[in-house]
Short mmCIF file of C-alpha atoms in Angstrom, two decimals:
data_model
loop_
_atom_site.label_atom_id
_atom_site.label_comp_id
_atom_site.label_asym_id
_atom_site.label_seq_id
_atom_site.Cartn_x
_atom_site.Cartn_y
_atom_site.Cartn_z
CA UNK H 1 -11.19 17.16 -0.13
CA UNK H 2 -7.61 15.62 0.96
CA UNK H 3 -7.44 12.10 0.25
CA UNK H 4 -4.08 10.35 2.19
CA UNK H 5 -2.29 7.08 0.16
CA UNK H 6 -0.23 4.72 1.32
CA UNK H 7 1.90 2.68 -1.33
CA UNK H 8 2.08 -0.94 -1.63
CA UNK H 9 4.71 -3.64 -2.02
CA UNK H 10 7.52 -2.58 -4.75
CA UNK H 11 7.65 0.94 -3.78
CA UNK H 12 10.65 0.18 -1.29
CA UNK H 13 13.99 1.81 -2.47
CA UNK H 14 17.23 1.13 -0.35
CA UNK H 15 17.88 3.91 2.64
CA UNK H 16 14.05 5.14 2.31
CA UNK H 17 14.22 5.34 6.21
CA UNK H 18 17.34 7.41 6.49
CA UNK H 19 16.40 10.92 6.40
CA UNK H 20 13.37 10.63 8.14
CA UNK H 21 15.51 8.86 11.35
CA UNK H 22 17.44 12.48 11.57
CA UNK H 23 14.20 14.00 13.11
CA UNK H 24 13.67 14.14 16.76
CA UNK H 25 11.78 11.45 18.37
CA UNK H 26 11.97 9.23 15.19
CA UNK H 27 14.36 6.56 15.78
CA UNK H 28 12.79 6.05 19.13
CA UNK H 29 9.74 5.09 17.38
CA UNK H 30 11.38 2.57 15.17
CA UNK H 31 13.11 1.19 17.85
CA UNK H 32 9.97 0.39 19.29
CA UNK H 33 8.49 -1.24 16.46
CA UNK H 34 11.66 -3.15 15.71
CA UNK H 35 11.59 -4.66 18.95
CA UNK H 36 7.94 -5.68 18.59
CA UNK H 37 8.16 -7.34 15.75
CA UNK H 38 11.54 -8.92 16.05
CA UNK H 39 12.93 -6.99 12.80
CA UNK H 40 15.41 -4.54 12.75
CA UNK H 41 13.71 -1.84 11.03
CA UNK H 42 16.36 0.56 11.33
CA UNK H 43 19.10 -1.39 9.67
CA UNK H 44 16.28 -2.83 6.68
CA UNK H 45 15.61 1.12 6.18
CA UNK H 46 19.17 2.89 5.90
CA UNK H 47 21.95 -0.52 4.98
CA UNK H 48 19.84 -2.95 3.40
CA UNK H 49 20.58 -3.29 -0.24
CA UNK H 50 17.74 -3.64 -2.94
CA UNK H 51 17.69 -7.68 -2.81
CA UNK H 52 17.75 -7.53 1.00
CA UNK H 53 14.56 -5.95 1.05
CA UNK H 54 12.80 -6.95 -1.93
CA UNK H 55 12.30 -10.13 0.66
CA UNK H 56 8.22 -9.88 1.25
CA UNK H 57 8.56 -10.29 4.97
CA UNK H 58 11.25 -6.91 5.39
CA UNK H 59 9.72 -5.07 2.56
CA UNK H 60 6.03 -5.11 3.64
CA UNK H 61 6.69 -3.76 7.54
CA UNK H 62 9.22 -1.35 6.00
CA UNK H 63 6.58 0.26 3.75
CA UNK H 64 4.06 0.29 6.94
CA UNK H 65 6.36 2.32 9.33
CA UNK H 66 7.78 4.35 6.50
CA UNK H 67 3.87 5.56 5.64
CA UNK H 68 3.31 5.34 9.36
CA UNK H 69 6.31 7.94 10.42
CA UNK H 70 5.68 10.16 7.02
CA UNK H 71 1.90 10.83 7.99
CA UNK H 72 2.57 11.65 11.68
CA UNK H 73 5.24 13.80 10.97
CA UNK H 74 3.15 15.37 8.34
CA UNK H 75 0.05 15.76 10.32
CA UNK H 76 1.39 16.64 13.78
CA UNK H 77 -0.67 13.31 15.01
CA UNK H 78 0.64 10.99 17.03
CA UNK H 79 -2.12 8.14 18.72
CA UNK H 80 -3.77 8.16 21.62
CA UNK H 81 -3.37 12.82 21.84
CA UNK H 82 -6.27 13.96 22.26
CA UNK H 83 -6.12 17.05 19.52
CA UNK H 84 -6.25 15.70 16.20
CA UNK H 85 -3.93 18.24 14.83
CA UNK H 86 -4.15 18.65 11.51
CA UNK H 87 -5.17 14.90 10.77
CA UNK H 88 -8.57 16.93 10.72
CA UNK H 89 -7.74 17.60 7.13
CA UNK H 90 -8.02 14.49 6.02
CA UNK H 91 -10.92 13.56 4.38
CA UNK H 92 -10.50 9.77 3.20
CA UNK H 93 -7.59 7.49 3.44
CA UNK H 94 -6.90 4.44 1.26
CA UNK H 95 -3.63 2.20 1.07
CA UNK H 96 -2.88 0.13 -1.64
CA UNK H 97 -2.45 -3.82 -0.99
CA UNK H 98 -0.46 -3.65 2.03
CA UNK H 99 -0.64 -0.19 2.74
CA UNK H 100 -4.04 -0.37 3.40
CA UNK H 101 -2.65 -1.59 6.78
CA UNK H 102 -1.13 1.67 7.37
CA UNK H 103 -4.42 3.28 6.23
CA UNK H 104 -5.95 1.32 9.08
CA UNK H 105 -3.91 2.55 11.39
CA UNK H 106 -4.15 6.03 10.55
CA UNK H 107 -8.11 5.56 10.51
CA UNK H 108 -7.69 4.05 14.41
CA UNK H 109 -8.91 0.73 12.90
CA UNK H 110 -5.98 -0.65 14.39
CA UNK H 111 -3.39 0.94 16.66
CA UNK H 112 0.42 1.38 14.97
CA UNK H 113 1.51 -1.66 16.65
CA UNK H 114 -1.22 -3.62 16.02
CA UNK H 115 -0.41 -3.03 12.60
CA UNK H 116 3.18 -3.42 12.81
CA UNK H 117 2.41 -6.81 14.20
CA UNK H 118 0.00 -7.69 11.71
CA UNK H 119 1.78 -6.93 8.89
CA UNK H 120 5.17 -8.41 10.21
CA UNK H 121 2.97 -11.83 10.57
CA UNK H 122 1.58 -10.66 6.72
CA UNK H 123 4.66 -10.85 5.59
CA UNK H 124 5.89 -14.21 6.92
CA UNK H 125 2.82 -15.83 5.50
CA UNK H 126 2.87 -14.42 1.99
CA UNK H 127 6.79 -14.99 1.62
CA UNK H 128 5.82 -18.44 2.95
CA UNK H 129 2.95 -18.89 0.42
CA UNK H 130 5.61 -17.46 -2.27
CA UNK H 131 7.91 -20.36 -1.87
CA UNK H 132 5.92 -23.29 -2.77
CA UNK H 133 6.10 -22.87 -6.59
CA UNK H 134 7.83 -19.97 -8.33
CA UNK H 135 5.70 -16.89 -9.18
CA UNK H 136 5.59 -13.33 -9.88
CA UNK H 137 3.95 -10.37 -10.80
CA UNK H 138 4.54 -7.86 -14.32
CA UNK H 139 2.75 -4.66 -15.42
CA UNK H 140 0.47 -4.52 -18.57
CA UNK H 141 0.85 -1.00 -19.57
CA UNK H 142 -1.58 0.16 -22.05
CA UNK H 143 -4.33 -1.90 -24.40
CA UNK H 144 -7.71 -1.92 -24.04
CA UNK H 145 -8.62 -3.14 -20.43
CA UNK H 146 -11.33 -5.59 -21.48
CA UNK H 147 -8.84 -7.49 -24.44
CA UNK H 148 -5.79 -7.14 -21.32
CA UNK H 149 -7.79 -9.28 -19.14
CA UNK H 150 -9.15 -11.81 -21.86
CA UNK H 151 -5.60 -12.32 -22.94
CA UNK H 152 -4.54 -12.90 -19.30
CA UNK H 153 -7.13 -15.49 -18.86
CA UNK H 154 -6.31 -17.07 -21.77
CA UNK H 155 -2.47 -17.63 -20.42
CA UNK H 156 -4.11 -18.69 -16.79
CA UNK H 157 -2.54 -15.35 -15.16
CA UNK H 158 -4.55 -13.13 -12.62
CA UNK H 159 -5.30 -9.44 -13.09
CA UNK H 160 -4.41 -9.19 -9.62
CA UNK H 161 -3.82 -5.15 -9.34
CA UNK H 162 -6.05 -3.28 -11.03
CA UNK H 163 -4.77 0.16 -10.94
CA UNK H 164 -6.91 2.40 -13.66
CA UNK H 165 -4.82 4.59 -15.98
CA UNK H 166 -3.98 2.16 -18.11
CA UNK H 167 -2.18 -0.24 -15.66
CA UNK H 168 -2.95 -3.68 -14.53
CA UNK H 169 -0.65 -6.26 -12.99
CA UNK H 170 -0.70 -9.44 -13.99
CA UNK H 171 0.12 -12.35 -11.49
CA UNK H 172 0.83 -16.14 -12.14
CA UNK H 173 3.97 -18.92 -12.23
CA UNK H 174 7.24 -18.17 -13.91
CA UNK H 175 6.37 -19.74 -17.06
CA UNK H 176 3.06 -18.08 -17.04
CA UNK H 177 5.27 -15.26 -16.68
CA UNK H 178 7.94 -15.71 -19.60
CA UNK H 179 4.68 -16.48 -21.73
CA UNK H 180 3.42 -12.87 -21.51
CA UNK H 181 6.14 -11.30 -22.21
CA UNK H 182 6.70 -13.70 -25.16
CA UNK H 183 3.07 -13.03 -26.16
CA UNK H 184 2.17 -9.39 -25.19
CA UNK H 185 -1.31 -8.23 -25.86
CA UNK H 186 -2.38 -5.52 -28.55
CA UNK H 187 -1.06 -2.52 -27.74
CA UNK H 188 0.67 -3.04 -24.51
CA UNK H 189 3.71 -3.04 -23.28
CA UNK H 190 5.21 -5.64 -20.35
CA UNK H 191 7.56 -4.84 -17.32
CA UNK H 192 8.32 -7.74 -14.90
CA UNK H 193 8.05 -6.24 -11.19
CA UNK H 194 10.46 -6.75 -8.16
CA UNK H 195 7.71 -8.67 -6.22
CA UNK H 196 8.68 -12.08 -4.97
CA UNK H 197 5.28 -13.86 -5.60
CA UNK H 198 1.64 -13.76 -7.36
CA UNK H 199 0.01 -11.79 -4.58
CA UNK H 200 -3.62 -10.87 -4.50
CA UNK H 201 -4.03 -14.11 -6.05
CA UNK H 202 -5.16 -17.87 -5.09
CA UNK H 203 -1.26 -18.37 -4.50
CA UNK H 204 -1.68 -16.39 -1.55
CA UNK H 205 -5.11 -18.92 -0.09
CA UNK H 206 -2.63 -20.45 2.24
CA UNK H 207 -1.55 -17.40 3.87
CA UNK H 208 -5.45 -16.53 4.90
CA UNK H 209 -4.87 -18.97 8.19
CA UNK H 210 -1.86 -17.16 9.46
CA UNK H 211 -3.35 -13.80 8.84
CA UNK H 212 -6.61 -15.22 10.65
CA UNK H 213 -4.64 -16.15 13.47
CA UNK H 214 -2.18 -12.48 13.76
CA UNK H 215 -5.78 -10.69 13.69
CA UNK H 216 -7.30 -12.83 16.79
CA UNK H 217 -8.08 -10.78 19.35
CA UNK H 218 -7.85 -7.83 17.77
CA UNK H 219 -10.46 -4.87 19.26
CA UNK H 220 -10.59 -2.82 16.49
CA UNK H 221 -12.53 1.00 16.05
CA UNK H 222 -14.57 1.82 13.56
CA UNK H 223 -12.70 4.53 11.10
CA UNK H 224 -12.32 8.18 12.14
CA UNK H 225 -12.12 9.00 8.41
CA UNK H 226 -13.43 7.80 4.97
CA UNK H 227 -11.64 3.94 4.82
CA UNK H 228 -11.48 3.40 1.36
CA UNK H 229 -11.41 -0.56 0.81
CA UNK H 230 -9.35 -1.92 -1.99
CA UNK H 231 -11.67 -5.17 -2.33
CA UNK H 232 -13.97 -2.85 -4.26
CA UNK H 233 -13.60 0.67 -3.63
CA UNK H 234 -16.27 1.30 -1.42
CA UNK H 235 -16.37 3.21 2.07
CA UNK H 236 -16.10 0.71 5.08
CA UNK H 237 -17.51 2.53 7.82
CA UNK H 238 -17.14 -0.92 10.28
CA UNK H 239 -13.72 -1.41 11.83
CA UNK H 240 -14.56 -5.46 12.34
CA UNK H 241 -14.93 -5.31 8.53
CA UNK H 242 -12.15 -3.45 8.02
CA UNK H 243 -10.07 -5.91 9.63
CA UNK H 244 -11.60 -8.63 7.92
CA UNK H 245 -11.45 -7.59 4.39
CA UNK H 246 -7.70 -6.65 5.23
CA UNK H 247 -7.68 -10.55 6.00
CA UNK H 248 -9.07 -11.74 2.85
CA UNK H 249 -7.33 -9.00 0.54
CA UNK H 250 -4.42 -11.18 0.38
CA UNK H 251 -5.54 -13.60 -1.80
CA UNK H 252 -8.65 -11.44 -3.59
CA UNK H 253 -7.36 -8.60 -6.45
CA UNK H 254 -6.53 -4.85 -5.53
CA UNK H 255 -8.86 -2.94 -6.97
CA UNK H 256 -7.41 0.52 -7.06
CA UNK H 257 -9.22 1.52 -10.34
CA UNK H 258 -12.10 1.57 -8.09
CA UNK H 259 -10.93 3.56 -5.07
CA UNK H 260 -9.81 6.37 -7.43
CA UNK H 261 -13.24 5.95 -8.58
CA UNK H 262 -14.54 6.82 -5.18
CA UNK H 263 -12.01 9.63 -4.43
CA UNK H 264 -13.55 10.82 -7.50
CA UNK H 265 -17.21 10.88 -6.60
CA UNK H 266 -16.54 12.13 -2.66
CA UNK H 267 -14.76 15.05 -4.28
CA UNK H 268 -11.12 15.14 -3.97
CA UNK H 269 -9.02 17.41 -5.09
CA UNK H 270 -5.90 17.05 -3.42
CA UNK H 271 -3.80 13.77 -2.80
CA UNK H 272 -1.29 12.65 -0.65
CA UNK H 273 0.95 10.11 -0.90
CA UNK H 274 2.93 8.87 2.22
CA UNK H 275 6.77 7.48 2.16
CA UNK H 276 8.11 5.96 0.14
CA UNK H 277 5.47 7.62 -2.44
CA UNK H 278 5.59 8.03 -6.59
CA UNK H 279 3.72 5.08 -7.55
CA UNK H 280 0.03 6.42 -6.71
CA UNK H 281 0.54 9.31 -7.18
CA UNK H 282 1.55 8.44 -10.68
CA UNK H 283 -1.29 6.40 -11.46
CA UNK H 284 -3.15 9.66 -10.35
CA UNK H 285 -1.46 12.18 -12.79
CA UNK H 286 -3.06 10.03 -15.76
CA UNK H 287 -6.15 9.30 -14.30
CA UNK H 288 -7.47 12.01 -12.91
CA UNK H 289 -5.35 15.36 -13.76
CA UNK H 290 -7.51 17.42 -12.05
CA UNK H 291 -6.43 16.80 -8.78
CA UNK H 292 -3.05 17.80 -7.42
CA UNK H 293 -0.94 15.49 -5.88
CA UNK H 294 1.75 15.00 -3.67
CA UNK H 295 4.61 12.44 -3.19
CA UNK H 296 6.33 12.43 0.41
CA UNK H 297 9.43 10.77 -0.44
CA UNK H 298 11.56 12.49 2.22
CA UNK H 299 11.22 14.85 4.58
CA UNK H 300 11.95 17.82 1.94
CA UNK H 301 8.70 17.29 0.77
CA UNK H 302 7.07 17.98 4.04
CA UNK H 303 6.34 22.14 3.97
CA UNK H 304 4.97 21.32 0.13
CA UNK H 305 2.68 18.77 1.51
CA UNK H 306 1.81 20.53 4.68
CA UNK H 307 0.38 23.70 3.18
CA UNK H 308 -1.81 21.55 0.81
CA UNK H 309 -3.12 19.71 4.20
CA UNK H 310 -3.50 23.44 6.05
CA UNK H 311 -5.49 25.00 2.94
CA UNK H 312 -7.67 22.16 3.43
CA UNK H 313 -7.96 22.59 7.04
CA UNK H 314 -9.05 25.88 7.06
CA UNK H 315 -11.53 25.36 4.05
#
């Protein structure tokens, strides 16, 4: 089975749009969204510099339409034709934090500019949340899980990623912050991460309203393929509770350590990660070895990735 990724906040790397804008049709596309959304995707993709776009409300639409223009491209989909193409592949699809939006998407929870809306008003509220007090995210590689998340409790941070092979991200203020890496637990090792606030945590509680409020109205399907849910790795098989776990995600833990879980048990043996990937399919080397995997980081990578997705089309 083919299971299709989309990264989450931090993957972003300056000029990740610029190849992919060189094929046809592409830029159109962006223009599109740009316009929609009142963000200049184009620029934020090819001239923004790291710092620019380390800001939560550029970075987390630039990750959607970068998964978003790497899947169609790689799947010969675009919405609304009415041959799949080889999106037929695709057995389950899972995003991590934000990308689950782009997951959605590609599911036909939402339509692409549904989701380009959402997350644009996503990223307003959680940049907004971010400023009231100063917080971050780091990575706690290695240790025994259990003593990781006893230690983290005991300095008042949140384990709020937890990503399996060995990796959980810790959330919390500055000084909670400073304090781990002062104070690392047995075993581990800590790297500060190039997020600009303790998402997936109750620093995010204020955002909820906004996200509430971008999702009104929404109509949405139920998924044409496996939704993995990164609340707690299960199958969500309702659109409407799709949507509203993508609500409530914000301020609840990423539990990716489950959804590999779940790739695990419906059988996968191929993965996918879309633009700008490396991240997941990292955490999927160590974890599970057994299944090959995939990072679409440019458009080189398509013909690799597209004869994995045709083997598994004509299985």
């Amino acid at each position: 089975m083919l299971v299709l990724v989309a990264p989450g906040q931090g993957a972003q790397k300056p000029g990740l749009l610029t190849p992919w804008l060189e094929l046809p049709g592409v830029t159109d596309r962006v223009a599109e969204w740009s316009a929609a959304i009142d963000l200049d995707l184009v620029h934020y993709g090819t001239e923004a510099d790291a710092e620019e776009i380390r800001d939560t409300a550029v970075a987390q639409p630039l990750l959607v339409a970068a998964s978003l223009l790497s899947a169609y491209e790689l799947l010969d989909h675009r919405p609304g034709q009415d041959s799949p193409g080889a999106f037929g592949a695709v057995g389950a699809l899972a995003g991590h934090s934000v990308g689950e939006l782009a997951a959605a998407a590609l599911a036909g929870v939402l339509t692409p500019l549904e989701a380009m809306r959402i997350v644009r008003a996503r990223g307003l509220a959680m940049a907004e949340a971010a400023a009231v007090s100063e917080t971050g995210m780091s990575a706690v590689l290695g240790g025994d899980q259990e003593t990781v998340t006893e230690h983290l409790d005991k300095l008042g941070l949140t384990p709020a990623n937890m990503n399996g092979a060995g990796q959980i991200v810790a959330a919390g203020t500055t000084e909670q912050l400073a304090a781990l890496s002062e104070d690392r637990p047995e075993k581990a090792r800590v790297i500060a991460l190039k997020v600009a606030g303790a998402f997936h945590t109750e620093h995010m509680a204020s955002a909820v309203p906004a996200m509430e409020a971008a999702v009104a109205g929404v109509e949405p399907g139920d998924p044409a393929v496996r939704y993995v849910s990164n609340l707690d790795g299960q199958v969500v098989d309702s659109g409407q509770e799709v949507v509203r776990r993508l609500v409530h995600q914000i301020s609840a833990p990423v539990r990716w350590d489950l959804c590999m879980d779940t790739f695990k048990e419906l059988g996968a043996t191929t993965l996918i990660e879309l633009c700008p990937g490396g991240t997941l399919t990292g955490l999927a080397k160590r974890a599970q070895p057994q299944v090959r995997n995939l990072a679409l980081k440019s458009p080189d990578d398509l013909d690799p990735a597209r004869a994995l997705v045709a083997e598994h089309l004509s299985a």
